Tab-separated table of C-alpha atoms in Angstrom:
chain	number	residue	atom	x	y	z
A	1	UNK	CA	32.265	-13.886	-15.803
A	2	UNK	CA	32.346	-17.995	-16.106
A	3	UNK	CA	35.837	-17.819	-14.391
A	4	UNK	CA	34.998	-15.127	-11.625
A	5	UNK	CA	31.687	-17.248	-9.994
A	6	UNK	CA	34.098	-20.159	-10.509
A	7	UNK	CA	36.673	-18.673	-8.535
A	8	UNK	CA	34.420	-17.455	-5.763
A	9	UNK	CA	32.769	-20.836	-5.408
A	10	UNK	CA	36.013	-22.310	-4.854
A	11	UNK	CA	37.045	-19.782	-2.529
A	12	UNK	CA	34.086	-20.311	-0.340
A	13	UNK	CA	34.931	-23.581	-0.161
A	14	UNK	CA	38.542	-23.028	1.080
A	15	UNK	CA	37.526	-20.629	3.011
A	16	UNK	CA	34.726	-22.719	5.204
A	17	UNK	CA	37.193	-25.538	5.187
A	18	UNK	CA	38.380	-26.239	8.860
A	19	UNK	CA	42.036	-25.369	9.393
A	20	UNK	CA	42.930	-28.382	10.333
A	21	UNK	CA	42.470	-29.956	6.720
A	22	UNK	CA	45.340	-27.680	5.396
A	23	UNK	CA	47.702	-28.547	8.224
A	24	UNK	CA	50.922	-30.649	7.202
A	25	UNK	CA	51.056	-33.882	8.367
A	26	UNK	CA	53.392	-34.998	11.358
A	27	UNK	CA	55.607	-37.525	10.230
A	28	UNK	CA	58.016	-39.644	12.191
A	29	UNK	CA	61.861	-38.435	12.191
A	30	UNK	CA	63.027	-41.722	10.229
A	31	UNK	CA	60.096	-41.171	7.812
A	32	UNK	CA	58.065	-43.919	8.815
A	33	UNK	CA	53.961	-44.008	9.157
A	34	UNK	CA	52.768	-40.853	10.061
A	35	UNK	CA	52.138	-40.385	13.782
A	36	UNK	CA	48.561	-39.947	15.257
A	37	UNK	CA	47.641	-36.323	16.067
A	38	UNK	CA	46.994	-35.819	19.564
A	39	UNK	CA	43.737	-33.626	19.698
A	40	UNK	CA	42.839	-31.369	22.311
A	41	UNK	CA	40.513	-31.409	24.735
A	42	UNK	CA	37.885	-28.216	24.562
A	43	UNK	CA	34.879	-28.524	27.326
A	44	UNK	CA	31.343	-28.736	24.803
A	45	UNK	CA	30.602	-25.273	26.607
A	46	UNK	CA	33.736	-23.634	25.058
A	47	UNK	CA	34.142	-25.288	21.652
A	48	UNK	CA	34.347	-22.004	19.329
A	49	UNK	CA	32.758	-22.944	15.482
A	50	UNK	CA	34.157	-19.718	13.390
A	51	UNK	CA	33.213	-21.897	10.196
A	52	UNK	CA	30.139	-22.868	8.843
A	53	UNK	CA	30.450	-26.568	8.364
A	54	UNK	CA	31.610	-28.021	5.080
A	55	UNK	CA	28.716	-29.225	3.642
A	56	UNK	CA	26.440	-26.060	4.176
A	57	UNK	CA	29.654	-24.449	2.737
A	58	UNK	CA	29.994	-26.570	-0.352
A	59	UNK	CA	26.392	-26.025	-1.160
A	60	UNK	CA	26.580	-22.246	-1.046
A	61	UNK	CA	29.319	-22.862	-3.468
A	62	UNK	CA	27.118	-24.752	-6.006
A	63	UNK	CA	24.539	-22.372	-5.795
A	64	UNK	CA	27.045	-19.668	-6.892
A	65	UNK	CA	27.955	-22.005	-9.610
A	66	UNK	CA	24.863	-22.276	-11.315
A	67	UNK	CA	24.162	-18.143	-11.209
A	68	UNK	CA	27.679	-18.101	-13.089
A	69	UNK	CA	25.570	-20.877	-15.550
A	70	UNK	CA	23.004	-18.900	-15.303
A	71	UNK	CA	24.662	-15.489	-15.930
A	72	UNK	CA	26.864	-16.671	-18.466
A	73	UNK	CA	24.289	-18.390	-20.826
A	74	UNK	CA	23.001	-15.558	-23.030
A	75	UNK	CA	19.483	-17.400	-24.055
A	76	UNK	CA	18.615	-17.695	-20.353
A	77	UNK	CA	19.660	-14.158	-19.131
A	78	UNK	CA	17.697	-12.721	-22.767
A	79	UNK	CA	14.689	-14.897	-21.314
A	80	UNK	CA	14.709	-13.500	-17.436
A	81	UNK	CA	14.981	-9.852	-18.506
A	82	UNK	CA	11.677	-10.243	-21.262
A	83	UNK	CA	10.331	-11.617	-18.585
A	84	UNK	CA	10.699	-8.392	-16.375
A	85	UNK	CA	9.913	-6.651	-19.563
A	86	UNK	CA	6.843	-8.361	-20.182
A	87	UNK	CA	5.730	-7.450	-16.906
A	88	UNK	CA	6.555	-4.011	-16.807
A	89	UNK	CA	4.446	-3.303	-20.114
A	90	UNK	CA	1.470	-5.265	-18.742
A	91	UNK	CA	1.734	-2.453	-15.890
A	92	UNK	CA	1.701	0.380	-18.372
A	93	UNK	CA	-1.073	-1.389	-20.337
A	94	UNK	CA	-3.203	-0.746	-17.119
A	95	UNK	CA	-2.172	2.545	-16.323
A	96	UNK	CA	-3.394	4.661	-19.078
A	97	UNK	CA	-5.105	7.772	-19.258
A	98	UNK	CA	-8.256	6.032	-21.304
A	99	UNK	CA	-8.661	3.831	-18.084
A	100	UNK	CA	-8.750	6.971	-16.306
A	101	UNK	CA	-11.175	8.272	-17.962
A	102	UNK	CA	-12.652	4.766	-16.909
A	103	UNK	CA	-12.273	4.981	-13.556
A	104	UNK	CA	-13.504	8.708	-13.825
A	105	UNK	CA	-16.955	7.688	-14.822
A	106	UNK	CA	-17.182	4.413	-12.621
A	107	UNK	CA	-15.934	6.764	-9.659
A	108	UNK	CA	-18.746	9.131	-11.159
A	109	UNK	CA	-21.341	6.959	-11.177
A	110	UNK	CA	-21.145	3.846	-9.082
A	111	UNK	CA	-21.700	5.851	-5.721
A	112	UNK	CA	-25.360	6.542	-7.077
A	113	UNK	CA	-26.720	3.600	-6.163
A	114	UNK	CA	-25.748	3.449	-2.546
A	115	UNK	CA	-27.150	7.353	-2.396
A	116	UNK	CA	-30.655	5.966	-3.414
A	117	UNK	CA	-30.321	3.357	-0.617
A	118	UNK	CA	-29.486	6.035	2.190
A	119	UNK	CA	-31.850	8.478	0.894
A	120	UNK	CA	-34.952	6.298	-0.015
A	121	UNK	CA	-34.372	3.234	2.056
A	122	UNK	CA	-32.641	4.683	5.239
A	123	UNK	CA	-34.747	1.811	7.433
A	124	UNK	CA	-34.435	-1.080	4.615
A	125	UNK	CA	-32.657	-4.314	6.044
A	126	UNK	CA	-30.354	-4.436	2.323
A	127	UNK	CA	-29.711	-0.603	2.917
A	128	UNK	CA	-27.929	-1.425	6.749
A	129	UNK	CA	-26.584	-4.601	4.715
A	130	UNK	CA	-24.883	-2.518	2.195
A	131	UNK	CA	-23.568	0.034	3.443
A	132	UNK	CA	-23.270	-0.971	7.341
A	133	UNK	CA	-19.766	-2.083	6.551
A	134	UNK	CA	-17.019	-0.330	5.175
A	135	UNK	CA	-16.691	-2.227	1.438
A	136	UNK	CA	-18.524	0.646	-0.752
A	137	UNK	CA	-16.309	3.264	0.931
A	138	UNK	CA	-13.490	1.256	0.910
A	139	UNK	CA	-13.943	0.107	-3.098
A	140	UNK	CA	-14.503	3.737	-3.703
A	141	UNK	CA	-11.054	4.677	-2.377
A	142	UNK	CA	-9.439	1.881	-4.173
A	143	UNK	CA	-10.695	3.774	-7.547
A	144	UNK	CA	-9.309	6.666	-6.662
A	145	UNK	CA	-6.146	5.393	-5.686
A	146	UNK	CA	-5.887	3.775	-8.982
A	147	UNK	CA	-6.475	7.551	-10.866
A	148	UNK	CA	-3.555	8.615	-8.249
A	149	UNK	CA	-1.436	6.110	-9.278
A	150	UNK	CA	-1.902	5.748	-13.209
A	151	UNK	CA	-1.860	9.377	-13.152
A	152	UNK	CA	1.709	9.760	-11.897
A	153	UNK	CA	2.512	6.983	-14.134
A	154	UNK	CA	1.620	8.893	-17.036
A	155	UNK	CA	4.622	11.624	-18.569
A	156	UNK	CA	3.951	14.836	-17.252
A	157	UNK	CA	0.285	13.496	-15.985
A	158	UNK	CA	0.440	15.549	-13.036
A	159	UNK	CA	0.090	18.845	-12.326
A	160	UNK	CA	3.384	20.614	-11.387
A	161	UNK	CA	4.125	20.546	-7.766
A	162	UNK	CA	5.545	24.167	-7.929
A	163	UNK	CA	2.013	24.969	-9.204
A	164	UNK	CA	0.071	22.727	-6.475
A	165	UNK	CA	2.219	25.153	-3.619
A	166	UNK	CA	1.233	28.137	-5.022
A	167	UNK	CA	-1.857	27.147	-4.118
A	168	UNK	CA	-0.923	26.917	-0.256
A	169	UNK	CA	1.878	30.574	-0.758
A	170	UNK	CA	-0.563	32.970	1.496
A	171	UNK	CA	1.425	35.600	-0.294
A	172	UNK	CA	0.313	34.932	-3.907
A	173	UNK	CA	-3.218	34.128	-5.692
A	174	UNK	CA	-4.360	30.548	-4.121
A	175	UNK	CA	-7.550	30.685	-6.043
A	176	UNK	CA	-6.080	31.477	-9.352
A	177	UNK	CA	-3.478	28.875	-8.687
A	178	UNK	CA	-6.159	25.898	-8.466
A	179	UNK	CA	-7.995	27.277	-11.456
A	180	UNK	CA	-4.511	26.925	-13.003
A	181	UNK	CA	-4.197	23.219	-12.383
A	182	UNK	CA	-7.613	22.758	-13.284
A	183	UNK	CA	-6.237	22.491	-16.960
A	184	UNK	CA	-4.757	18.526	-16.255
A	185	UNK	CA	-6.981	16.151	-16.813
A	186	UNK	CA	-5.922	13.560	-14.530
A	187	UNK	CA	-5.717	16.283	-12.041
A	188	UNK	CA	-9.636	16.898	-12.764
A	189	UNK	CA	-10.096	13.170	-12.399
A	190	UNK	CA	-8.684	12.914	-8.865
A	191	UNK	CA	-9.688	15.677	-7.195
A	192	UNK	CA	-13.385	14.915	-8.424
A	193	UNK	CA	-13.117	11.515	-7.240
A	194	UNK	CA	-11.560	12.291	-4.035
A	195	UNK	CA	-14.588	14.635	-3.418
A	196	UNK	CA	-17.155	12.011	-4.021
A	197	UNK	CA	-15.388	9.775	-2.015
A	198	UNK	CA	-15.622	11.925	0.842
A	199	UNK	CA	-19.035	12.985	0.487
A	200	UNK	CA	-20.528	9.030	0.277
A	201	UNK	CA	-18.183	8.829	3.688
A	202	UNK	CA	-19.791	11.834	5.468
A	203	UNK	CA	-22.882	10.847	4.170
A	204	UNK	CA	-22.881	7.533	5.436
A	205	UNK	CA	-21.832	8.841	8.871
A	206	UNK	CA	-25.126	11.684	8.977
A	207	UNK	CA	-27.303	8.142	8.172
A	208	UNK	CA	-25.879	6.330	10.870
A	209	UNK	CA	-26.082	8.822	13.630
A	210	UNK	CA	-29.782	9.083	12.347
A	211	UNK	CA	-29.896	5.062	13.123
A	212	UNK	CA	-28.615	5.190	16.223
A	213	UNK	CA	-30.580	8.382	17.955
A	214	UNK	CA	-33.801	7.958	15.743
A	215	UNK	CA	-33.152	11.140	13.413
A	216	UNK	CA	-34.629	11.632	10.294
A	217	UNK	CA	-32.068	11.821	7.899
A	218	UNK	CA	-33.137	11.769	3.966
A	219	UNK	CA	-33.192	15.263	3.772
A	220	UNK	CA	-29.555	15.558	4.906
A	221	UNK	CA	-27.912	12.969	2.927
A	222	UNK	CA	-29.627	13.942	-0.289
A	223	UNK	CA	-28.122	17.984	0.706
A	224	UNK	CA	-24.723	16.055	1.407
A	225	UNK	CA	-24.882	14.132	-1.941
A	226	UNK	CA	-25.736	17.576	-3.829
A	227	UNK	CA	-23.200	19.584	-2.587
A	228	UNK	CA	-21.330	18.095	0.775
A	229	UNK	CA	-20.637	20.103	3.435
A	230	UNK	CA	-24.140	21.597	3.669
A	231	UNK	CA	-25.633	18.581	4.229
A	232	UNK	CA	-23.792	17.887	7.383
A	233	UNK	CA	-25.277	21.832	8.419
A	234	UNK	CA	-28.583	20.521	7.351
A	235	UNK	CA	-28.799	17.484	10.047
A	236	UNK	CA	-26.933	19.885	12.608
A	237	UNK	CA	-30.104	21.370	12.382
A	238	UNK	CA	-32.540	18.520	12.506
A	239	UNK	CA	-30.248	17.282	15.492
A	240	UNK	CA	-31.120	20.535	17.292
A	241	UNK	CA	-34.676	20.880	16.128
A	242	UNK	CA	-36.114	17.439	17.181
A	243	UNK	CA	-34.447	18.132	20.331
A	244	UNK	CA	-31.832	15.265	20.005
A	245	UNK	CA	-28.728	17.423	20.270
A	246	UNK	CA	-25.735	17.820	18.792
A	247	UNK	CA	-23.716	14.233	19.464
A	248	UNK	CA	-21.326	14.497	22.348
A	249	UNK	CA	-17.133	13.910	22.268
A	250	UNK	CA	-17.227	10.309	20.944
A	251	UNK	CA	-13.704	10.584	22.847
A	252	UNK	CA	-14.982	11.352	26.033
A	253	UNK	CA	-17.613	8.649	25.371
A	254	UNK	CA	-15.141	6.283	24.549
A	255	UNK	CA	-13.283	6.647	27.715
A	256	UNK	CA	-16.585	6.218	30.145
A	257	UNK	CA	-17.184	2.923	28.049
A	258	UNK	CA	-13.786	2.017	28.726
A	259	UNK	CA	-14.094	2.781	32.445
């Protein structure tokens, strides 16, 4: 392999080489000095450069000399791929299913606290501090995304994707299907974290509207918290019976603003 990056090196070097450097020399017919080569004249707007110039070429050839070093010296290739392997298994350390059971019960639990916030502190200055922004959403998505991902890193962590379609086949047994993939674990694990997820974002959403048009909205989150959808229903409701309304199209909206 020494020989071969060797070769190529030297090739390059031939090979960015102007022409003009492998030319014979003109000599004189009675063998005397050689004569002077007449050059020609090329206007600075036509010159052609085909080559890259010798130096840049030469370098390129070094560098190809030291991956042959490189490549051929057994201790330092040995060292490069534990080095890949070292990394690989610090991955795999991470992505286990005990950290998803981790990241099941942190996914479980740490949405609790901001609940309490919106439910018993709707008006509280830390409450529109905390969850005003996106970051508790946001870190709540991250943990799920890590159960997606360990979860496919895991040997048959997954459930079957023949199995997840059945579950979309209007011909067959949808229902039975999900109950079928309800026996995976990791499958458990995102799905329930993808629903919490979801229902902190909704429920954030019912507590802002309440901000903004001076709803009363405890009731509602705490309904959306319990079992989601509902709780959306719920301040549909309290929208309509306070005489606030339903809120308009937020597209429509958008465009007067931007008009």
């Amino acid at each position: 392999m020494m020989h071969l990056f060797s070769f190529l090196g030297l090739s390059l070097i031939f090979w960015g080489a102007p022409s003009s450097a492998f030319a014979p020399v003109a000599t004189s017919p009675h063998g005397a000095a050689p004569l002077p080569r007449v050059k020609k004249y090329r206007s600075p707007s036509t010159r052609l450069h085909p080559f890259a110039p010798i130096d840049e070429v030469a370098t390129l050839a070094s560098s190809t000399l030291a991956l042959a070093t490189t490549a051929a010296d057994p201790a330092l290739l040995e060292g490069a791929l534990n080095s890949v392997s070292s990394s690989t298994l610090g991955v795999s350390a991470i992505l286990t299913a005990e950290n998803i059971k981790v990241a099941f019960s942190v996914a479980t639990f740490f949405p609790q606290l901001p609940w309490l916030f919106l439910i018993l502190l709707p008006n509280a200055g830390v409450t529109k501090k905390l969850l005003g922004g996106y970051e508790i959403v946001t870190l709540c998505c991250l943990i799920h995304f890590f159960i997606v991902t360990a979860s496919i890193a895991q040997p048959d962590g997954t459930a079957p994707m023949a199995e997840f379609a059945d579950v979309f086949d209007p011909a067959g047994d949808p229902q039975k299907a999900m109950v079928g993939m309800m026996q995976y674990p990791n499958f458990v694990s995102e799905e329930w974290s993808h629903v919490l997820t979801w229902d902190l974002f909704v429920g954030r959403w019912i507590w802002l509207d309440g901000l903004k048009r001076g709803i009363f909205t405890s009731h509602s989150v705490l309904l959306c918290n319990l079992i989601g959808p509902p709780g959306l229903l719920l301040h549909w409701l309290t929208c309509t019976l306070t005489g606030k309304g339903l809120p308009g199209n937020e597209a429509d909206l958008q465009e007067e603003n931007d008009d």
